[in-house]
PDB file of C-alpha atoms in Angstrom:
ATOM      1  CA  MET A   1     -18.137  66.045  64.243  1.00 40.00           C
ATOM      2  CA  ARG A   2     -19.263  66.070  60.624  1.00 40.00           C
ATOM      3  CA  HIS A   3     -18.612  62.339  60.298  1.00 42.00           C
ATOM      4  CA  TYR A   4     -20.609  61.778  63.487  1.00 37.00           C
ATOM      5  CA  LEU A   5     -23.610  63.714  62.123  1.00 33.00           C
ATOM      6  CA  PHE A   6     -23.489  61.841  58.821  1.00 36.00           C
ATOM      7  CA  GLY A   7     -23.334  58.571  60.714  1.00 40.00           C
ATOM      8  CA  LEU A   8     -26.293  59.545  62.890  1.00 32.00           C
ATOM      9  CA  VAL A   9     -28.404  60.531  59.861  1.00 34.00           C
ATOM     10  CA  ALA A  10     -27.534  57.289  58.100  1.00 39.00           C
ATOM     11  CA  ALA A  11     -28.418  55.270  61.186  1.00 38.00           C
ATOM     12  CA  LEU A  12     -31.777  57.031  61.535  1.00 34.00           C
ATOM     13  CA  ALA A  13     -32.555  56.502  57.854  1.00 39.00           C
ATOM     14  CA  THR A  14     -31.672  52.826  58.127  1.00 41.00           C
ATOM     15  CA  THR A  15     -33.820  52.423  61.248  1.00 40.00           C
ATOM     16  CA  THR A  16     -36.805  54.170  59.622  1.00 43.00           C
ATOM     17  CA  ALA A  17     -36.495  52.025  56.506  1.00 45.00           C
ATOM     18  CA  ALA A  18     -36.347  48.872  58.607  1.00 47.00           C
ATOM     19  CA  GLN A  19     -39.355  49.881  60.652  1.00 52.00           C
ATOM     20  CA  ALA A  20     -41.467  51.013  57.682  1.00 74.00           C
ATOM     21  CA  GLN A  21     -42.088  47.521  56.426  1.00 91.00           C
ATOM     22  CA  ILE A  22     -43.934  44.312  57.174  1.00 95.00           C
ATOM     23  CA  SER A  23     -41.413  41.551  57.639  1.00 95.00           C
ATOM     24  CA  ALA A  24     -41.527  38.118  56.057  1.00 95.00           C
ATOM     25  CA  GLY A  25     -43.237  35.623  58.340  1.00 95.00           C
ATOM     26  CA  THR A  26     -46.021  37.998  59.426  1.00 97.00           C
ATOM     27  CA  VAL A  27     -49.568  36.593  59.308  1.00 97.00           C
ATOM     28  CA  LEU A  28     -52.405  38.752  57.938  1.00 97.00           C
ATOM     29  CA  LEU A  29     -55.969  38.344  59.239  1.00 97.00           C
ATOM     30  CA  GLY A  30     -58.591  40.877  58.254  1.00 94.00           C
ATOM     31  CA  GLY A  31     -61.257  41.906  55.802  1.00 89.00           C
ATOM     32  CA  ASN A  32     -63.362  44.617  54.196  1.00 87.00           C
ATOM     33  CA  LEU A  33     -66.962  45.728  54.645  1.00 85.00           C
ATOM     34  CA  GLY A  34     -69.080  47.568  52.092  1.00 85.00           C
ATOM     35  CA  TYR A  35     -72.602  48.977  52.339  1.00 87.00           C
ATOM     36  CA  ARG A  36     -74.706  50.874  49.833  1.00 86.00           C
ATOM     37  CA  GLN A  37     -78.302  52.105  49.931  1.00 90.00           C
ATOM     38  CA  GLN A  38     -80.010  53.851  47.050  1.00 89.00           C
ATOM     39  CA  LYS A  39     -83.528  55.252  46.762  1.00 90.00           C
ATOM     40  CA  ALA A  40     -85.181  57.053  43.848  1.00 90.00           C
ATOM     41  CA  LYS A  41     -88.591  58.718  44.216  1.00 89.00           C
ATOM     42  CA  VAL A  42     -90.927  59.826  41.416  1.00 87.00           C
ATOM     43  CA  GLY A  43     -93.835  62.136  42.149  1.00 85.00           C
ATOM     44  CA  ALA A  44     -97.496  61.488  41.377  1.00 83.00           C
ATOM     45  CA  THR A  45     -99.241  62.621  38.187  1.00 82.00           C
ATOM     46  CA  ASN A  46    -102.890  62.971  37.177  1.00 78.00           C
ATOM     47  CA  PHE A  47    -103.147  59.328  36.167  1.00 77.00           C
ATOM     48  CA  ARG A  48    -100.823  57.425  38.530  1.00 79.00           C
ATOM     49  CA  PRO A  49     -99.604  57.626  42.145  1.00 84.00           C
ATOM     50  CA  ALA A  50     -96.058  58.346  43.264  1.00 86.00           C
ATOM     51  CA  TYR A  51     -93.582  55.470  43.374  1.00 86.00           C
ATOM     52  CA  GLU A  52     -90.019  54.698  44.419  1.00 90.00           C
ATOM     53  CA  ASP A  53     -87.163  52.359  43.566  1.00 92.00           C
ATOM     54  CA  ARG A  54     -84.979  50.951  46.360  1.00 93.00           C
ATOM     55  CA  LEU A  55     -81.660  49.114  46.331  1.00 93.00           C
ATOM     56  CA  ARG A  56     -79.730  47.861  49.360  1.00 94.00           C
ATOM     57  CA  GLN A  57     -76.329  46.193  49.087  1.00 93.00           C
ATOM     58  CA  ILE A  58     -73.938  44.711  51.641  1.00 93.00           C
ATOM     59  CA  SER A  59     -70.595  42.976  51.076  1.00 92.00           C
ATOM     60  CA  ILE A  60     -68.157  41.217  53.413  1.00 93.00           C
ATOM     61  CA  SER A  61     -64.647  40.087  52.432  1.00 91.00           C
ATOM     62  CA  PRO A  62     -62.581  38.167  55.013  1.00 95.00           C
ATOM     63  CA  THR A  63     -58.892  37.732  54.192  1.00 95.00           C
ATOM     64  CA  ALA A  64     -56.030  35.540  55.430  1.00 97.00           C
ATOM     65  CA  GLY A  65     -52.455  35.659  54.196  1.00 97.00           C
ATOM     66  CA  TYR A  66     -48.765  35.074  54.896  1.00 98.00           C
ATOM     67  CA  PHE A  67     -45.892  37.443  54.115  1.00 98.00           C
ATOM     68  CA  VAL A  68     -43.475  35.459  51.958  1.00 97.00           C
ATOM     69  CA  ALA A  69     -41.149  38.474  51.698  1.00 97.00           C
ATOM     70  CA  ASP A  70     -40.943  41.945  53.206  1.00 97.00           C
ATOM     71  CA  ASN A  71     -44.146  43.854  52.283  1.00 97.00           C
ATOM     72  CA  LEU A  72     -45.396  41.021  50.039  1.00 98.00           C
ATOM     73  CA  VAL A  73     -48.291  38.854  51.212  1.00 98.00           C
ATOM     74  CA  VAL A  74     -50.048  35.957  49.477  1.00 98.00           C
ATOM     75  CA  GLY A  75     -53.239  34.406  50.758  1.00 97.00           C
ATOM     76  CA  VAL A  76     -56.897  33.585  50.240  1.00 97.00           C
ATOM     77  CA  GLN A  77     -59.850  35.967  50.117  1.00 95.00           C
ATOM     78  CA  LEU A  78     -63.576  35.259  50.290  1.00 95.00           C
ATOM     79  CA  ASN A  79     -66.156  37.765  49.025  1.00 93.00           C
ATOM     80  CA  TRP A  80     -69.845  37.585  49.947  1.00 95.00           C
ATOM     81  CA  GLN A  81     -72.387  40.073  48.630  1.00 95.00           C
ATOM     82  CA  ARG A  82     -76.158  40.444  48.852  1.00 95.00           C
ATOM     83  CA  ASP A  83     -78.340  42.894  46.920  1.00 96.00           C
ATOM     84  CA  ALA A  84     -82.052  43.472  47.605  1.00 95.00           C
ATOM     85  CA  HIS A  85     -83.938  45.470  44.965  1.00 93.00           C
ATOM     86  CA  LYS A  86     -87.553  46.636  45.186  1.00 91.00           C
ATOM     87  CA  TYR A  87     -88.628  47.990  41.811  1.00 89.00           C
ATOM     88  CA  PRO A  88     -91.888  49.429  40.406  1.00 88.00           C
ATOM     89  CA  ALA A  89     -94.065  48.624  37.400  1.00 84.00           C
ATOM     90  CA  ILE A  90     -96.837  50.904  36.163  1.00 82.00           C
ATOM     91  CA  VAL A  91     -99.924  48.854  35.309  1.00 81.00           C
ATOM     92  CA  PRO A  92    -102.985  50.376  33.553  1.00 78.00           C
ATOM     93  CA  VAL A  93    -106.196  49.938  35.542  1.00 75.00           C
ATOM     94  CA  VAL A  94    -108.846  51.642  33.392  1.00 64.00           C
ATOM     95  CA  ILE A  95    -108.420  52.892  29.861  1.00 59.00           C
ATOM     96  CA  ASN A  96    -111.147  55.426  29.134  1.00 57.00           C
ATOM     97  CA  PRO A  97    -112.710  55.043  25.692  1.00 58.00           C
ATOM     98  CA  GLY A  98    -113.458  58.737  25.541  1.00 56.00           C
ATOM     99  CA  PRO A  99    -111.492  61.862  26.369  1.00 58.00           C
ATOM    100  CA  GLY A 100    -109.511  62.050  29.567  1.00 57.00           C
ATOM    101  CA  PRO A 101    -106.371  60.324  30.838  1.00 60.00           C
ATOM    102  CA  ALA A 102    -106.039  56.636  31.509  1.00 58.00           C
ATOM    103  CA  THR A 103    -105.655  55.582  35.127  1.00 78.00           C
ATOM    104  CA  ALA A 104    -102.859  53.358  36.352  1.00 81.00           C
ATOM    105  CA  ASP A 105    -101.546  51.748  39.489  1.00 83.00           C
ATOM    106  CA  VAL A 106     -98.031  50.978  40.672  1.00 85.00           C
ATOM    107  CA  LEU A 107     -97.086  47.435  41.638  1.00 86.00           C
ATOM    108  CA  TYR A 108     -93.749  46.374  43.108  1.00 89.00           C
ATOM    109  CA  GLY A 109     -91.486  43.473  42.348  1.00 88.00           C
ATOM    110  CA  GLU A 110     -88.554  42.219  44.391  1.00 91.00           C
ATOM    111  CA  SER A 111     -85.267  40.727  43.269  1.00 92.00           C
ATOM    112  CA  THR A 112     -82.445  39.312  45.375  1.00 94.00           C
ATOM    113  CA  MET A 113     -78.856  38.654  44.366  1.00 95.00           C
ATOM    114  CA  ARG A 114     -76.378  36.559  46.377  1.00 96.00           C
ATOM    115  CA  ARG A 115     -72.754  36.220  45.290  1.00 95.00           C
ATOM    116  CA  LEU A 116     -69.899  34.142  46.697  1.00 96.00           C
ATOM    117  CA  GLN A 117     -66.324  34.413  45.431  1.00 95.00           C
ATOM    118  CA  VAL A 118     -63.193  32.665  46.658  1.00 97.00           C
ATOM    119  CA  GLY A 119     -59.641  32.660  45.382  1.00 97.00           C
ATOM    120  CA  PRO A 120     -55.961  33.470  45.985  1.00 98.00           C
ATOM    121  CA  PHE A 121     -54.467  36.951  46.040  1.00 97.00           C
ATOM    122  CA  ALA A 122     -51.099  38.700  46.211  1.00 98.00           C
ATOM    123  CA  ARG A 123     -50.653  42.161  47.731  1.00 97.00           C
ATOM    124  CA  TYR A 124     -47.618  44.451  47.840  1.00 98.00           C
ATOM    125  CA  TYR A 125     -47.247  47.384  50.263  1.00 98.00           C
ATOM    126  CA  LYS A 126     -45.338  50.620  49.597  1.00 97.00           C
ATOM    127  CA  PHE A 127     -44.824  52.618  52.797  1.00 97.00           C
ATOM    128  CA  ILE A 128     -45.024  56.432  52.895  1.00 95.00           C
ATOM    129  CA  GLY A 129     -43.709  56.785  56.435  1.00 92.00           C
ATOM    130  CA  SER A 130     -43.702  54.460  59.407  1.00 90.00           C
ATOM    131  CA  LYS A 131     -47.490  54.232  59.823  1.00 94.00           C
ATOM    132  CA  ALA A 132     -49.095  54.463  56.364  1.00 97.00           C
ATOM    133  CA  ALA A 133     -48.749  52.564  53.113  1.00 98.00           C
ATOM    134  CA  PHE A 134     -50.327  52.214  49.708  1.00 98.00           C
ATOM    135  CA  TYR A 135     -50.898  48.747  48.309  1.00 97.00           C
ATOM    136  CA  GLY A 136     -51.865  47.046  45.096  1.00 97.00           C
ATOM    137  CA  GLN A 137     -53.667  43.708  45.149  1.00 97.00           C
ATOM    138  CA  LEU A 138     -54.007  41.151  42.359  1.00 97.00           C
ATOM    139  CA  GLY A 139     -56.555  38.380  42.817  1.00 96.00           C
ATOM    140  CA  ALA A 140     -58.404  35.702  40.872  1.00 96.00           C
ATOM    141  CA  GLY A 141     -60.883  32.980  41.688  1.00 97.00           C
ATOM    142  CA  TYR A 142     -64.211  31.248  41.224  1.00 97.00           C
ATOM    143  CA  SER A 143     -67.563  32.994  41.548  1.00 95.00           C
ATOM    144  CA  VAL A 144     -71.162  31.792  41.978  1.00 95.00           C
ATOM    145  CA  THR A 145     -74.133  34.180  41.833  1.00 94.00           C
ATOM    146  CA  ASN A 146     -77.819  33.406  42.346  1.00 94.00           C
ATOM    147  CA  TYR A 147     -80.618  35.755  41.261  1.00 91.00           C
ATOM    148  CA  GLU A 148     -84.220  35.394  42.395  1.00 90.00           C
ATOM    149  CA  ASP A 149     -86.859  37.649  40.854  1.00 89.00           C
ATOM    150  CA  GLU A 150     -90.518  38.014  41.854  1.00 86.00           C
ATOM    151  CA  PRO A 151     -92.011  40.392  39.256  1.00 85.00           C
ATOM    152  CA  PRO A 152     -94.924  42.696  40.071  1.00 80.00           C
ATOM    153  CA  VAL A 153     -97.129  41.305  37.313  1.00 72.00           C
ATOM    154  CA  TYR A 154     -98.153  37.690  37.157  1.00 64.00           C
ATOM    155  CA  ILE A 155     -95.800  36.215  34.598  1.00 63.00           C
ATOM    156  CA  GLY A 156     -94.030  33.830  36.966  1.00 64.00           C
ATOM    157  CA  ASN A 157     -90.871  33.972  39.031  1.00 69.00           C
ATOM    158  CA  SER A 158     -87.378  33.688  37.624  1.00 76.00           C
ATOM    159  CA  ASP A 159     -84.236  32.090  39.075  1.00 85.00           C
ATOM    160  CA  THR A 160     -80.819  32.507  37.463  1.00 87.00           C
ATOM    161  CA  LYS A 161     -77.441  31.017  38.376  1.00 90.00           C
ATOM    162  CA  ILE A 162     -74.202  32.574  37.157  1.00 91.00           C
ATOM    163  CA  SER A 163     -70.879  30.798  37.663  1.00 93.00           C
ATOM    164  CA  GLY A 164     -67.388  31.350  36.342  1.00 95.00           C
ATOM    165  CA  PHE A 165     -64.024  32.950  36.959  1.00 96.00           C
ATOM    166  CA  TYR A 166     -62.805  36.459  37.710  1.00 95.00           C
ATOM    167  CA  GLY A 167     -59.601  38.469  37.928  1.00 96.00           C
ATOM    168  CA  GLN A 168     -59.193  41.722  39.840  1.00 95.00           C
ATOM    169  CA  LEU A 169     -56.592  44.454  40.355  1.00 96.00           C
ATOM    170  CA  SER A 170     -57.461  46.832  43.194  1.00 95.00           C
ATOM    171  CA  PRO A 171     -55.690  49.696  45.034  1.00 96.00           C
ATOM    172  CA  GLY A 172     -55.847  50.572  48.708  1.00 96.00           C
ATOM    173  CA  VAL A 173     -54.256  52.458  51.562  1.00 97.00           C
ATOM    174  CA  VAL A 174     -53.632  51.306  55.149  1.00 97.00           C
ATOM    175  CA  TYR A 175     -52.876  53.173  58.366  1.00 97.00           C
ATOM    176  CA  PHE A 176     -51.202  51.524  61.379  1.00 97.00           C
ATOM    177  CA  PRO A 177     -52.246  53.079  64.718  1.00 96.00           C
ATOM    178  CA  THR A 178     -50.231  50.210  66.219  1.00 95.00           C
ATOM    179  CA  PRO A 179     -47.738  47.878  64.526  1.00 94.00           C
ATOM    180  CA  LEU A 180     -50.111  44.896  64.824  1.00 95.00           C
ATOM    181  CA  PHE A 181     -53.345  46.543  63.663  1.00 96.00           C
ATOM    182  CA  ALA A 182     -54.285  48.614  60.608  1.00 97.00           C
ATOM    183  CA  LEU A 183     -57.310  50.372  59.158  1.00 96.00           C
ATOM    184  CA  ALA A 184     -57.783  50.169  55.392  1.00 95.00           C
ATOM    185  CA  VAL A 185     -59.637  51.931  52.605  1.00 94.00           C
ATOM    186  CA  SER A 186     -59.773  50.286  49.180  1.00 93.00           C
ATOM    187  CA  LEU A 187     -61.546  50.507  45.823  1.00 92.00           C
ATOM    188  CA  ARG A 188     -62.996  47.713  43.721  1.00 88.00           C
ATOM    189  CA  GLY A 189     -60.568  48.585  40.930  1.00 93.00           C
ATOM    190  CA  LEU A 190     -60.322  46.758  37.598  1.00 95.00           C
ATOM    191  CA  THR A 191     -62.257  43.518  37.174  1.00 94.00           C
ATOM    192  CA  TYR A 192     -62.515  40.929  34.396  1.00 95.00           C
ATOM    193  CA  GLN A 193     -65.197  38.231  34.574  1.00 92.00           C
ATOM    194  CA  HIS A 194     -66.156  35.289  32.375  1.00 93.00           C
ATOM    195  CA  PHE A 195     -69.446  33.640  33.336  1.00 91.00           C
ATOM    196  CA  ALA A 196     -71.957  31.016  32.234  1.00 91.00           C
ATOM    197  CA  TYR A 197     -75.682  31.640  32.827  1.00 86.00           C
ATOM    198  CA  SER A 198     -78.391  29.079  33.496  1.00 83.00           C
ATOM    199  CA  GLY A 199     -81.910  29.662  34.755  1.00 74.00           C
ATOM    200  CA  GLU A 200     -85.528  28.711  35.174  1.00 69.00           C
ATOM    201  CA  GLY A 201     -88.687  30.744  34.679  1.00 58.00           C
ATOM    202  CA  TYR A 202     -89.619  33.608  32.398  1.00 57.00           C
ATOM    203  CA  GLY A 203     -86.936  35.044  30.161  1.00 56.00           C
ATOM    204  CA  SER A 204     -84.335  32.462  31.191  1.00 60.00           C
ATOM    205  CA  ASN A 205     -81.806  31.149  28.681  1.00 66.00           C
ATOM    206  CA  ASP A 206     -78.362  29.581  28.836  1.00 74.00           C
ATOM    207  CA  ARG A 207     -75.501  31.755  27.626  1.00 82.00           C
ATOM    208  CA  THR A 208     -71.975  32.947  28.419  1.00 89.00           C
ATOM    209  CA  SER A 209     -70.522  36.437  28.725  1.00 89.00           C
ATOM    210  CA  SER A 210     -67.269  38.265  29.406  1.00 92.00           C
ATOM    211  CA  ILE A 211     -67.231  41.566  31.288  1.00 91.00           C
ATOM    212  CA  PHE A 212     -64.469  44.094  31.944  1.00 93.00           C
ATOM    213  CA  ASP A 213     -65.270  47.063  34.175  1.00 91.00           C
ATOM    214  CA  ALA A 214     -63.657  49.646  36.428  1.00 93.00           C
ATOM    215  CA  GLY A 215     -64.748  50.538  39.955  1.00 89.00           C
ATOM    216  CA  PHE A 216     -63.189  53.811  41.102  1.00 86.00           C
ATOM    217  CA  ARG A 217     -66.318  55.668  42.241  1.00 86.00           C
ATOM    218  CA  LEU A 218     -67.495  56.462  45.737  1.00 82.00           C
ATOM    219  CA  ARG A 219     -69.930  53.543  45.701  1.00 79.00           C
ATOM    220  CA  ASP A 220     -66.962  51.196  45.053  1.00 84.00           C
ATOM    221  CA  LEU A 221     -65.276  52.230  48.309  1.00 86.00           C
ATOM    222  CA  ARG A 222     -64.574  49.529  50.901  1.00 87.00           C
ATOM    223  CA  LEU A 223     -63.585  49.959  54.542  1.00 90.00           C
ATOM    224  CA  GLY A 224     -61.537  47.325  56.331  1.00 92.00           C
ATOM    225  CA  ALA A 225     -59.352  46.391  59.267  1.00 94.00           C
ATOM    226  CA  SER A 226     -56.553  43.846  59.610  1.00 95.00           C
ATOM    227  CA  PHE A 227     -54.301  42.252  62.211  1.00 97.00           C
ATOM    228  CA  TYR A 228     -50.632  41.653  61.387  1.00 97.00           C
ATOM    229  CA  LEU A 229     -49.672  38.855  63.739  1.00 96.00           C
ATOM    230  CA  GLY A 230     -45.972  38.460  64.428  1.00 92.00           C
ATOM    231  CA  ARG A 231     -45.001  41.905  63.160  1.00 89.00           C
ATOM    232  CA  GLY A 232     -42.377  43.768  65.192  1.00 71.00           C
ATOM    233  CA  SER A 233     -43.695  46.049  67.942  1.00 52.00           C
ATOM    234  CA  SER A 234     -40.894  48.625  67.899  1.00 45.00           C
ATOM    235  CA  LEU A 235     -42.544  51.085  65.470  1.00 46.00           C
TER     236      LEU A 235
END
């Protein structure tokens, strides 16, 4: 009887281990979506009206990959992001020669940023049961960013192009309500970028820069969903 129980436990453990994985040959199709909106308001004073600063950001990241081994997928990811920023500038209107405050007005400028990134990635899953897993993803690729700025005062528009390479290490967690479909939550993680700048208009100059930053805050959160085509349906 004891040998039977040990055999049953071993069989169940083996079955669970086999199920809690994504087998080689599975195809991954999915992506992430990010959205951020920020608004800052400043009240009026005796010499100027109230004003606000607005930022709106959206990002979309489609992904396609192939599992070359159990729980290990390699593939290609595309990242598209757009930022729209409406920002204020306080401009004096009348400067009184005598006592009393100066008067000022608030004008608004608008800037737009568009970014496109594409490159390969590798992702490894570590299951914590039959339906949930953590993963770590390593990616690299080429990036192009375009900035357009229309300032509130009349000093001319400015266009800037930034191009170069990036590397990224990001964590995430997935949940499988069914074996073929999963919901995901991820963070931007660690990023290294090396870029060259070129531009036209006021304040533009050609230069290069290297940036290393970490994205583990709430605003770096990404939501996603993925299909795992060809994965076993016995979970």
